PDB file of C-alpha atoms in Angstrom:
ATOM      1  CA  UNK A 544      25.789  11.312 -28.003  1.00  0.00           C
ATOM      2  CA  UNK A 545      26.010   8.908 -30.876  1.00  0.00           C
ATOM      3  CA  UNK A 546      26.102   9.970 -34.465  1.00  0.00           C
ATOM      4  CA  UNK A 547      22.654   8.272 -34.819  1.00  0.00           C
ATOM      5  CA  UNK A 548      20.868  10.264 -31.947  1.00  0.00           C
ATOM      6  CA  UNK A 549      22.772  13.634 -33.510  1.00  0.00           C
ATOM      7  CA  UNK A 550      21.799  12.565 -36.948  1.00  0.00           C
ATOM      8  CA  UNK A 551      17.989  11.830 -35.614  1.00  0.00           C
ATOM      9  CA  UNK A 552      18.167  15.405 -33.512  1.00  0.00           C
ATOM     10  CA  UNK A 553      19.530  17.324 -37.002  1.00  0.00           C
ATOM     11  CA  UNK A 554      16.821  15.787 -38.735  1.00  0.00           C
ATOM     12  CA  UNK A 555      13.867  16.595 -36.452  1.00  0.00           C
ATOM     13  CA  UNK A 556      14.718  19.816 -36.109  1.00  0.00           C
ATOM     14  CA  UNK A 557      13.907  20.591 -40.086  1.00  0.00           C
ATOM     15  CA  UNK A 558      10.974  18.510 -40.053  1.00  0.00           C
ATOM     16  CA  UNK A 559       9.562  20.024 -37.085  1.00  0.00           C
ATOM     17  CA  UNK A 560      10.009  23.416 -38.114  1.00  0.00           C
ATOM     18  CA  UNK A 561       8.258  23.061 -41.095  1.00  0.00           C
ATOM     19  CA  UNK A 562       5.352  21.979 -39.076  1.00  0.00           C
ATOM     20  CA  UNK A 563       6.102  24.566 -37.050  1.00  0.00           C
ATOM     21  CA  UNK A 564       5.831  27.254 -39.573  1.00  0.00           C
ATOM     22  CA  UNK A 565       2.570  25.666 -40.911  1.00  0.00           C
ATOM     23  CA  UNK A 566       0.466  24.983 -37.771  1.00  0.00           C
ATOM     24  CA  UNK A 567       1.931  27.505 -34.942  1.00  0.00           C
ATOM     25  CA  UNK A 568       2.434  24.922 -32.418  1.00  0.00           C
ATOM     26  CA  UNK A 569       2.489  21.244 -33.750  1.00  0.00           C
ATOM     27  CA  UNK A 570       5.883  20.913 -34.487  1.00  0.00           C
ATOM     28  CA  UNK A 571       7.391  22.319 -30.817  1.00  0.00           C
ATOM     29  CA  UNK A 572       5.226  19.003 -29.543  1.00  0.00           C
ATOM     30  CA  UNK A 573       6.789  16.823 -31.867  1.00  0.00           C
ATOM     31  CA  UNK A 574      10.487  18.512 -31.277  1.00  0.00           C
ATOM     32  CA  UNK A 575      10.112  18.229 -27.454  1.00  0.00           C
ATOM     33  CA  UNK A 576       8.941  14.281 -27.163  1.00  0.00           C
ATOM     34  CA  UNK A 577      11.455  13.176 -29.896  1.00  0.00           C
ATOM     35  CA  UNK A 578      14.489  15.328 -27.903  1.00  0.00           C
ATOM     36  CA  UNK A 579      13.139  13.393 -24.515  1.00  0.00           C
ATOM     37  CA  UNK A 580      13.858   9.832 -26.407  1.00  0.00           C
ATOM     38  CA  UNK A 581      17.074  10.219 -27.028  1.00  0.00           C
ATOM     39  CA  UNK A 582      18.514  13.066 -23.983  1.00  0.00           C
ATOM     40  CA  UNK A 583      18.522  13.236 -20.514  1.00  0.00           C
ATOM     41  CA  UNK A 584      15.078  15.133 -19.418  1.00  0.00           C
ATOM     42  CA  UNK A 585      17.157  18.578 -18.366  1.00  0.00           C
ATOM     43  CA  UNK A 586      18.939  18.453 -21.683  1.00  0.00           C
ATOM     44  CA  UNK A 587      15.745  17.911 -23.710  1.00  0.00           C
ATOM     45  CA  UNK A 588      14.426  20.966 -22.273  1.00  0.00           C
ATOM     46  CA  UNK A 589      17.326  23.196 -23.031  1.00  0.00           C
ATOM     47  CA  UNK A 590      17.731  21.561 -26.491  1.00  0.00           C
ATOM     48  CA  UNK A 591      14.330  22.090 -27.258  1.00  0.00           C
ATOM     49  CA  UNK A 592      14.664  25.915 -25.901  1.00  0.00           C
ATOM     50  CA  UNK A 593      17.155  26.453 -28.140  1.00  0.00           C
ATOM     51  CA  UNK A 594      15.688  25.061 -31.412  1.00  0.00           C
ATOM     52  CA  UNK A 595      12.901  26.553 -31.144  1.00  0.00           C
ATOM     53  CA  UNK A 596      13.716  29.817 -29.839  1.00  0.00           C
ATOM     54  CA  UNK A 597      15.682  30.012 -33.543  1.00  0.00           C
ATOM     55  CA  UNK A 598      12.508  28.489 -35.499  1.00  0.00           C
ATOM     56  CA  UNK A 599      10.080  30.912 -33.711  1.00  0.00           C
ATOM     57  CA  UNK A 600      12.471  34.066 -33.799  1.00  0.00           C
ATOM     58  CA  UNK A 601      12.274  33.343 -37.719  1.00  0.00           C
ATOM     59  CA  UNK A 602       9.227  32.634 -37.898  1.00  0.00           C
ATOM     60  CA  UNK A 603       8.463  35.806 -36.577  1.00  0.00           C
ATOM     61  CA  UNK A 604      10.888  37.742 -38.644  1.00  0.00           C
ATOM     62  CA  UNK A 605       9.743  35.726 -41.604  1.00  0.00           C
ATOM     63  CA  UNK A 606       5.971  37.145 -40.618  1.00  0.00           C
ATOM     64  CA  UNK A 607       6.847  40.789 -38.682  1.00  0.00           C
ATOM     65  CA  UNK A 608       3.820  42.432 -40.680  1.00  0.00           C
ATOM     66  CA  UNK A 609       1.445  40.147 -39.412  1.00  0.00           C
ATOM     67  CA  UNK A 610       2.736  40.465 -35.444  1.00  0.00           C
ATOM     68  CA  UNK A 611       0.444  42.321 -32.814  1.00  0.00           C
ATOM     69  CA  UNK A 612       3.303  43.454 -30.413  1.00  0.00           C
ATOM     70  CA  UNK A 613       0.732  44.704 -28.188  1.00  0.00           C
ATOM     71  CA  UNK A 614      -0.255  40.887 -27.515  1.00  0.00           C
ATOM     72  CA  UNK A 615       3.909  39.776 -27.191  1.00  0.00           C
ATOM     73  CA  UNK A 616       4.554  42.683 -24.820  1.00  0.00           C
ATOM     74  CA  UNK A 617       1.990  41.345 -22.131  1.00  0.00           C
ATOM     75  CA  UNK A 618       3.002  38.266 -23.125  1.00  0.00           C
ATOM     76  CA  UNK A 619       6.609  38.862 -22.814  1.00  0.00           C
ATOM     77  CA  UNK A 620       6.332  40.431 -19.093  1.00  0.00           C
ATOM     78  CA  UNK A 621       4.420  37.554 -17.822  1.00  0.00           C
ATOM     79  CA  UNK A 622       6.790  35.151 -19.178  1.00  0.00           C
ATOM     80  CA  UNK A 623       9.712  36.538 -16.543  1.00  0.00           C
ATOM     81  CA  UNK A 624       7.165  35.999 -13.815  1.00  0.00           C
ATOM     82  CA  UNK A 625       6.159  32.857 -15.004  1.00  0.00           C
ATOM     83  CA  UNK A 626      10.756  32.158 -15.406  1.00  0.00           C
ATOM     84  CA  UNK A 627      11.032  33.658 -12.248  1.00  0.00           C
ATOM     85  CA  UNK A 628       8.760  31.241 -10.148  1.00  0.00           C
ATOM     86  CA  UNK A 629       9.893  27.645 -12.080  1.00  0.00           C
ATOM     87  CA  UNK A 630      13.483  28.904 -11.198  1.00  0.00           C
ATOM     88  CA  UNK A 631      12.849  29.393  -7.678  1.00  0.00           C
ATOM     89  CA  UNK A 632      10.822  25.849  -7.297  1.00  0.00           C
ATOM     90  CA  UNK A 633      14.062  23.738  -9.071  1.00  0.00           C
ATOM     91  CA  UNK A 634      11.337  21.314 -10.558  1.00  0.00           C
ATOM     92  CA  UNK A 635      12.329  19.194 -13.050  1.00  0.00           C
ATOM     93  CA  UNK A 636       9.991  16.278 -13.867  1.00  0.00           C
ATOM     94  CA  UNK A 637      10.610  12.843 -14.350  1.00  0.00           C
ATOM     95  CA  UNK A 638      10.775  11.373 -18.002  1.00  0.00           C
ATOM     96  CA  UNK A 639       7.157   9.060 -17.633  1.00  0.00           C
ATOM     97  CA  UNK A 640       5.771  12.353 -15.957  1.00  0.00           C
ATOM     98  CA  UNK A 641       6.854  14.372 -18.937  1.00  0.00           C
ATOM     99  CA  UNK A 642       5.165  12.110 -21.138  1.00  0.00           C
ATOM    100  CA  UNK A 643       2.393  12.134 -19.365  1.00  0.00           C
ATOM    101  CA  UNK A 644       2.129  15.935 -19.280  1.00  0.00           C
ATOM    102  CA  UNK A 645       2.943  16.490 -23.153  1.00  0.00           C
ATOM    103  CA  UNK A 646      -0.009  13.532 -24.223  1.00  0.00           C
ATOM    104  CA  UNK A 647      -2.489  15.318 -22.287  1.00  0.00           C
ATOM    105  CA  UNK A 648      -1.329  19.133 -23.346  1.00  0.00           C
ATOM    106  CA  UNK A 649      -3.306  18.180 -26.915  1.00  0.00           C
ATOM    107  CA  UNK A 650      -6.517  17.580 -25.499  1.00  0.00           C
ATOM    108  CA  UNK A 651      -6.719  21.066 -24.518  1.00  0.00           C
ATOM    109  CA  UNK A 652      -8.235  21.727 -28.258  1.00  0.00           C
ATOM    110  CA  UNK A 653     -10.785  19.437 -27.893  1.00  0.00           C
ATOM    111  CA  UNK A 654     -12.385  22.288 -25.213  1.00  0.00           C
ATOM    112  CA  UNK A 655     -15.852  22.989 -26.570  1.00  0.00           C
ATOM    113  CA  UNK A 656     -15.565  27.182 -27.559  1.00  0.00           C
ATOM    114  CA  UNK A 657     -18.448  27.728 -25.523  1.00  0.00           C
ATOM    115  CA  UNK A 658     -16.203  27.574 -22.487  1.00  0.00           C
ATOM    116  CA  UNK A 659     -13.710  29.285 -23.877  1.00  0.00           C
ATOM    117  CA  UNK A 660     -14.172  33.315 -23.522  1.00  0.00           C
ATOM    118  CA  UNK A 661     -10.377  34.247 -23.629  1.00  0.00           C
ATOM    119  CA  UNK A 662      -9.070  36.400 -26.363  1.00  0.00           C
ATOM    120  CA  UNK A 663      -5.112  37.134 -26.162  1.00  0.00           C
ATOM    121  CA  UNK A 664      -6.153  40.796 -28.245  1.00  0.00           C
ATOM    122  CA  UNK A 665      -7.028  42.181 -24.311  1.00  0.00           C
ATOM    123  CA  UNK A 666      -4.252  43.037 -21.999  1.00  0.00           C
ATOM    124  CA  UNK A 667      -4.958  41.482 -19.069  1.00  0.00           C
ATOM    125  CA  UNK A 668      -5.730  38.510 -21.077  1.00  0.00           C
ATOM    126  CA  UNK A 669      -2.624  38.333 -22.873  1.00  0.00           C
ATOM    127  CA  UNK A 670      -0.915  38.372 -19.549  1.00  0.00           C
ATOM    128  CA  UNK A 671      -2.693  35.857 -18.452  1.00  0.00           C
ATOM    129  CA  UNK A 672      -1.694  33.932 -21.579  1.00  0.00           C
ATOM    130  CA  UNK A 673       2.008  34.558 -20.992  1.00  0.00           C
ATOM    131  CA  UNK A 674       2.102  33.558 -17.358  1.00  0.00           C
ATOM    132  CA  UNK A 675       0.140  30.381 -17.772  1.00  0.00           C
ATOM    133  CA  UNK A 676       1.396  29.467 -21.041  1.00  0.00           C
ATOM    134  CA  UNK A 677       4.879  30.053 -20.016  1.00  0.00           C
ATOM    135  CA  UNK A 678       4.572  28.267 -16.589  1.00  0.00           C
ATOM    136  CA  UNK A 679       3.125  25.033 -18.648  1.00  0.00           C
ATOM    137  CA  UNK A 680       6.391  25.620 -20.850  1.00  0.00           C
ATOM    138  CA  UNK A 681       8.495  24.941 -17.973  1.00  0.00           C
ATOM    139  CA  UNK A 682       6.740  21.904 -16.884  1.00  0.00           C
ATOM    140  CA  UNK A 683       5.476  19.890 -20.075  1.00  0.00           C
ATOM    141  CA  UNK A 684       8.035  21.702 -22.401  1.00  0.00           C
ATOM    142  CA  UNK A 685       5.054  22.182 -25.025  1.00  0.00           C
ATOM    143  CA  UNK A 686       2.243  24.412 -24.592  1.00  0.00           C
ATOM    144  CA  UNK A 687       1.189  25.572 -27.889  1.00  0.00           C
ATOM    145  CA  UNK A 688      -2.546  23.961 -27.243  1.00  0.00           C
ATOM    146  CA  UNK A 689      -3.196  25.979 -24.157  1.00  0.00           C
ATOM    147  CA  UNK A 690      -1.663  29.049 -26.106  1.00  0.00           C
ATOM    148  CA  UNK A 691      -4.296  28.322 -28.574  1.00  0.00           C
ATOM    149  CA  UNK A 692      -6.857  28.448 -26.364  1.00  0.00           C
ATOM    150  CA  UNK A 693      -6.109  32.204 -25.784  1.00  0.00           C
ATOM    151  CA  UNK A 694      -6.292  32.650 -29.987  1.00  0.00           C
ATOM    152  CA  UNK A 695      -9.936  31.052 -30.801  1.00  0.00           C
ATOM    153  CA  UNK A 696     -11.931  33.763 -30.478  1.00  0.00           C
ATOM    154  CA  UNK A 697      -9.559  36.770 -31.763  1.00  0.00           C
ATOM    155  CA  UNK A 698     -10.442  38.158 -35.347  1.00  0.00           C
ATOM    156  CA  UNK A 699      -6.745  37.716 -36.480  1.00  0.00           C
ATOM    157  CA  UNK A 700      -6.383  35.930 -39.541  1.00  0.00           C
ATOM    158  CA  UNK A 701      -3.770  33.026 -40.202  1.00  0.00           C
ATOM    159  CA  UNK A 702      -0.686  34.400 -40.802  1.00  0.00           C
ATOM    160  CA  UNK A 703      -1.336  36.705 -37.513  1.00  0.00           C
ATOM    161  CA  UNK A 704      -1.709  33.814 -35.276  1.00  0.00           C
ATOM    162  CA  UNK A 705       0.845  31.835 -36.839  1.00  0.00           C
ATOM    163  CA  UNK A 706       3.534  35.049 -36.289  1.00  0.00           C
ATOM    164  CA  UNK A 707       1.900  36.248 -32.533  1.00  0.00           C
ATOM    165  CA  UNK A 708       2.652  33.233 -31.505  1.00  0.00           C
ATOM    166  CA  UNK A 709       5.985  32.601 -32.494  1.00  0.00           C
ATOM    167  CA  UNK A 710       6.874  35.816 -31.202  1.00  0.00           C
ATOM    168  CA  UNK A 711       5.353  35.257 -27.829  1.00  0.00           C
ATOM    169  CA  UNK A 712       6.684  32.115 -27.471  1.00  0.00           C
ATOM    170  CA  UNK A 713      10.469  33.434 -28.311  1.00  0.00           C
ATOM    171  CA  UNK A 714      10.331  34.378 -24.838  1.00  0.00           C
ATOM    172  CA  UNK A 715       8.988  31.318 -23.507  1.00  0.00           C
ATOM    173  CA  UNK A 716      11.720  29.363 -24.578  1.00  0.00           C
ATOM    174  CA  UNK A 717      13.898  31.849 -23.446  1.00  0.00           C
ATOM    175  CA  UNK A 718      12.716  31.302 -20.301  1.00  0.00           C
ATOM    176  CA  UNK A 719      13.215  27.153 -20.819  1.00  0.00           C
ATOM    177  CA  UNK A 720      16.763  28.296 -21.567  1.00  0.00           C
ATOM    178  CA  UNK A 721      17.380  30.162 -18.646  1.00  0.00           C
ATOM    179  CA  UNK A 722      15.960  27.848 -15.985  1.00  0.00           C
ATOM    180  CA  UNK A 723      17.255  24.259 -17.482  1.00  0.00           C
ATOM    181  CA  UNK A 724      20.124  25.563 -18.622  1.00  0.00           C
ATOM    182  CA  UNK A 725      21.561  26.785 -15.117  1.00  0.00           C
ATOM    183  CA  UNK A 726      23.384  23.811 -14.301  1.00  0.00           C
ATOM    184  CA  UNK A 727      25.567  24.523 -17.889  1.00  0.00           C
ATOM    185  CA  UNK A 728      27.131  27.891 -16.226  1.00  0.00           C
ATOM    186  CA  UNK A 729      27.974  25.520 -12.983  1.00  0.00           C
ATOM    187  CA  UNK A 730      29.944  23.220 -15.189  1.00  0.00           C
ATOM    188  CA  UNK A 731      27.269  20.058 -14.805  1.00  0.00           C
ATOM    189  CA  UNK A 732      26.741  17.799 -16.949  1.00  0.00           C
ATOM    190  CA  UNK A 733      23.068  17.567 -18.202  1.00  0.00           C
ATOM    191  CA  UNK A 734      23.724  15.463 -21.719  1.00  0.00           C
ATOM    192  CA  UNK A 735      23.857  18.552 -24.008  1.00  0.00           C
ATOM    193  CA  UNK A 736      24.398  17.488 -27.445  1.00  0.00           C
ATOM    194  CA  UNK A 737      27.458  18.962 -28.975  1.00  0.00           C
ATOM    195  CA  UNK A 738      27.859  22.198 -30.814  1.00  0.00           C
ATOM    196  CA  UNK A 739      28.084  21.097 -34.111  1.00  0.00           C
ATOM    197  CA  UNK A 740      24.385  19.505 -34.115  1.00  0.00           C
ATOM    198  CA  UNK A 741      23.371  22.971 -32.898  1.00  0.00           C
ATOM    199  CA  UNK A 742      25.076  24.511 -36.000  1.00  0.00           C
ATOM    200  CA  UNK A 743      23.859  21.915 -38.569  1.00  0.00           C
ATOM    201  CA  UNK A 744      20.222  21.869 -36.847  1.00  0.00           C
ATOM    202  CA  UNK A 745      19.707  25.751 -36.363  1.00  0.00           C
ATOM    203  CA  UNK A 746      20.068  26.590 -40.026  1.00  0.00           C
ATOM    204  CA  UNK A 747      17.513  23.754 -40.984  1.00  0.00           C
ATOM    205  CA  UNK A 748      15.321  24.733 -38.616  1.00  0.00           C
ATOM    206  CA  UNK A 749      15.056  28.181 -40.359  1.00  0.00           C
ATOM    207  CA  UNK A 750      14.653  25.841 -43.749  1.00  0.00           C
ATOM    208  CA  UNK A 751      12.462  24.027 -42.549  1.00  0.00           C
ATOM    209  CA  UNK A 752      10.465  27.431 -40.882  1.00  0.00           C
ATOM    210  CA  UNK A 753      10.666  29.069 -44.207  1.00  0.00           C
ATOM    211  CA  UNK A 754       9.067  25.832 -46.351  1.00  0.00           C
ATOM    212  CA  UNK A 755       6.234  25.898 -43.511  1.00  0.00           C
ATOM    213  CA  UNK A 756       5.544  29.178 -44.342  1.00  0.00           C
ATOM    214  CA  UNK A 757       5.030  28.576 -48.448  1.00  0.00           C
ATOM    215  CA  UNK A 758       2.700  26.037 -47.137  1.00  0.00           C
ATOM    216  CA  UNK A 759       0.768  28.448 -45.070  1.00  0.00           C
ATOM    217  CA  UNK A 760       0.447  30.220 -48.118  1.00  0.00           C
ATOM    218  CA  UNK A 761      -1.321  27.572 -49.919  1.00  0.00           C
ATOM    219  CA  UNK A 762      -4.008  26.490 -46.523  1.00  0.00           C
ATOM    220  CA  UNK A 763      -7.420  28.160 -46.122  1.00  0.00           C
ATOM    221  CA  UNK A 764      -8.137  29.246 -42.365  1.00  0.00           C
ATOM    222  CA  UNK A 765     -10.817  26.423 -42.227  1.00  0.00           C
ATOM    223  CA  UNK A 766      -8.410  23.470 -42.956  1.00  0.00           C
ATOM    224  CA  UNK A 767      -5.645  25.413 -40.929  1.00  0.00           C
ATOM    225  CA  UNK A 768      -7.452  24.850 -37.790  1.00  0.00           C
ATOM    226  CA  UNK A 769      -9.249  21.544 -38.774  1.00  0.00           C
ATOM    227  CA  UNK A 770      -5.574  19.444 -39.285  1.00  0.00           C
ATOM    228  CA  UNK A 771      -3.841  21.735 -36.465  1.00  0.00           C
ATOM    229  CA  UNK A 772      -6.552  19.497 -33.753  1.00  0.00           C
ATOM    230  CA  UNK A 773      -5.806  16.150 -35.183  1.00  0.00           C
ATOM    231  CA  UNK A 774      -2.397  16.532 -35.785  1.00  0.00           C
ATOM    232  CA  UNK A 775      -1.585  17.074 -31.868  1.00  0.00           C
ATOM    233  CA  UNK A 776      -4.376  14.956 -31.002  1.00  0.00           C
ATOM    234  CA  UNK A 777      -2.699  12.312 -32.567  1.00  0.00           C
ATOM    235  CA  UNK A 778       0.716  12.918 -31.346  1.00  0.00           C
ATOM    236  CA  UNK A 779      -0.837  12.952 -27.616  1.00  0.00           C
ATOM    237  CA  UNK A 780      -2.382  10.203 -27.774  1.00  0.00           C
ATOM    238  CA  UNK A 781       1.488   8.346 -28.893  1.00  0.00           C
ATOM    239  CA  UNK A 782       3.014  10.196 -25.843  1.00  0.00           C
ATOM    240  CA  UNK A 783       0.415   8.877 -23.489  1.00  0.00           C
ATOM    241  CA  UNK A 784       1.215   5.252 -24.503  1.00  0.00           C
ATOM    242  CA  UNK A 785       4.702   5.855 -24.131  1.00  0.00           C
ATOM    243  CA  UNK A 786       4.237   7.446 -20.679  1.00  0.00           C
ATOM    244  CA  UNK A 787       2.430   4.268 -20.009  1.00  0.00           C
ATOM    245  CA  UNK A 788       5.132   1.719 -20.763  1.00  0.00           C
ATOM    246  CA  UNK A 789       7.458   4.271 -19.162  1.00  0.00           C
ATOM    247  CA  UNK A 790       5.442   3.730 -15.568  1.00  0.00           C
ATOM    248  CA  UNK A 791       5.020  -0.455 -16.179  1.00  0.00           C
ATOM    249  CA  UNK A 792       8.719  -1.053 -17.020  1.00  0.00           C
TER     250      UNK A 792
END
């Protein structure tokens, strides 16, 4: 890895935690297509694990009053189905397919709430949430949207959403870890950067989770949800374009 690609990784990892810890979701999307520009598909994944498992694992230390651990213990035992199955399939996509797959993962908010008649505060739903959620982890390596979709109609303020969230998804990167990362325990090579980008981009991550939450702070509920949709929107609609040129070239 050059120092420009670690210096660009170090960099995103602050900058997407902070959206992170603002928004609940937007900055894993972010995190996951800028990792895929510079590393090798399997290493993006495991990179991406990693960083995030630290920014969510703050996050939801940061915001442990405002976590429903009924909703992260479905979650959580769904997830090692979920890490179970991609582990037995060996699937790892192609870099124009993961494009693909994390610029159409943001149009999942544009779902009218009419359809929508999930609520992650029921058991079986929250299951659901973990198993589907998780599975689209392993594929796309983002699925904060369709986690979302499991949110709109709970009564949980926020700061409960925000930290839910990042608690449930602890264990879906977890699971990204576990699967992607099997080749590291054989001794392959899968471009993983090197140890000290981990150790300079962890910490900033939990910066960077920590300033997100002072902005939280500041947000009413009704813009919280408003910029969340156009953020990612946005974002998709870059990673479909580069998906695009990906496929012509």
């Amino acid at each position: 890895m050059s120092l420009i690609s670690a210096a660009f990784v170090v960099a995103m990892a602050f900058v997407t935690a902070t959206l992170s810890g603002v928004f609940g979701m937007a900055g894993g999307l972010v995190l996951m297509g800028a990792l895929a520009f510079v590393l090798p598909v399997q290493a993006a994944f495991v990179t991406h694990g990693i960083l995030q498992l630290v920014a969510n694992g703050w996050r939801a230390i940061l915001h442990r009053r405002h976590v429903r651990w009924d909703i992260v213990g479905w979650y959580a035992a769904a997830s090692f189905v979920a890490m179970a199955g991609a582990y037995a399939l060996s699937f790892v996509p192609s870099k124009p397919l993961l494009f693909l797959l994390l610029g159409l993962v943001p149009f999942l908010t544009w779902l009218p709430q009419n359809w929508i008649n999930l609520d992650a505060a029921k058991p079986p739903q929250a299951f659901v949430s973990g198993l589907t959620v998780t599975g689209l982890n392993l594929t796309a390596g983002v699925a904060g949207p369709l986690l979302d979709i499991f949110f709109v109609r709970t009564e949980l303020t926020r700061h409960a959403i925000v930290a839910t969230k990042a608690a449930t998804q602890v264990f879906a990167h977890l699971a990204k870890i576990l699967v992607y990362g099997a080749p590291l325990v054989t001794g392959a090579n899968v471009g993983i950067p090197p140890w000290w980008v981990f150790a300079l981009a962890i910490p900033l991550s939990m910066l960077g989770t920590a300033c997100g939450g002072m902005i939280l702070d500041r947000m009413s509920d009704v813009n919280f949800k408003r910029w969340t949709r156009w953020i990612v929107t946005a974002v998709g609609v870059s990673y479909l374009i580069q998906a695009a040129q990906l496929m012509l070239s």
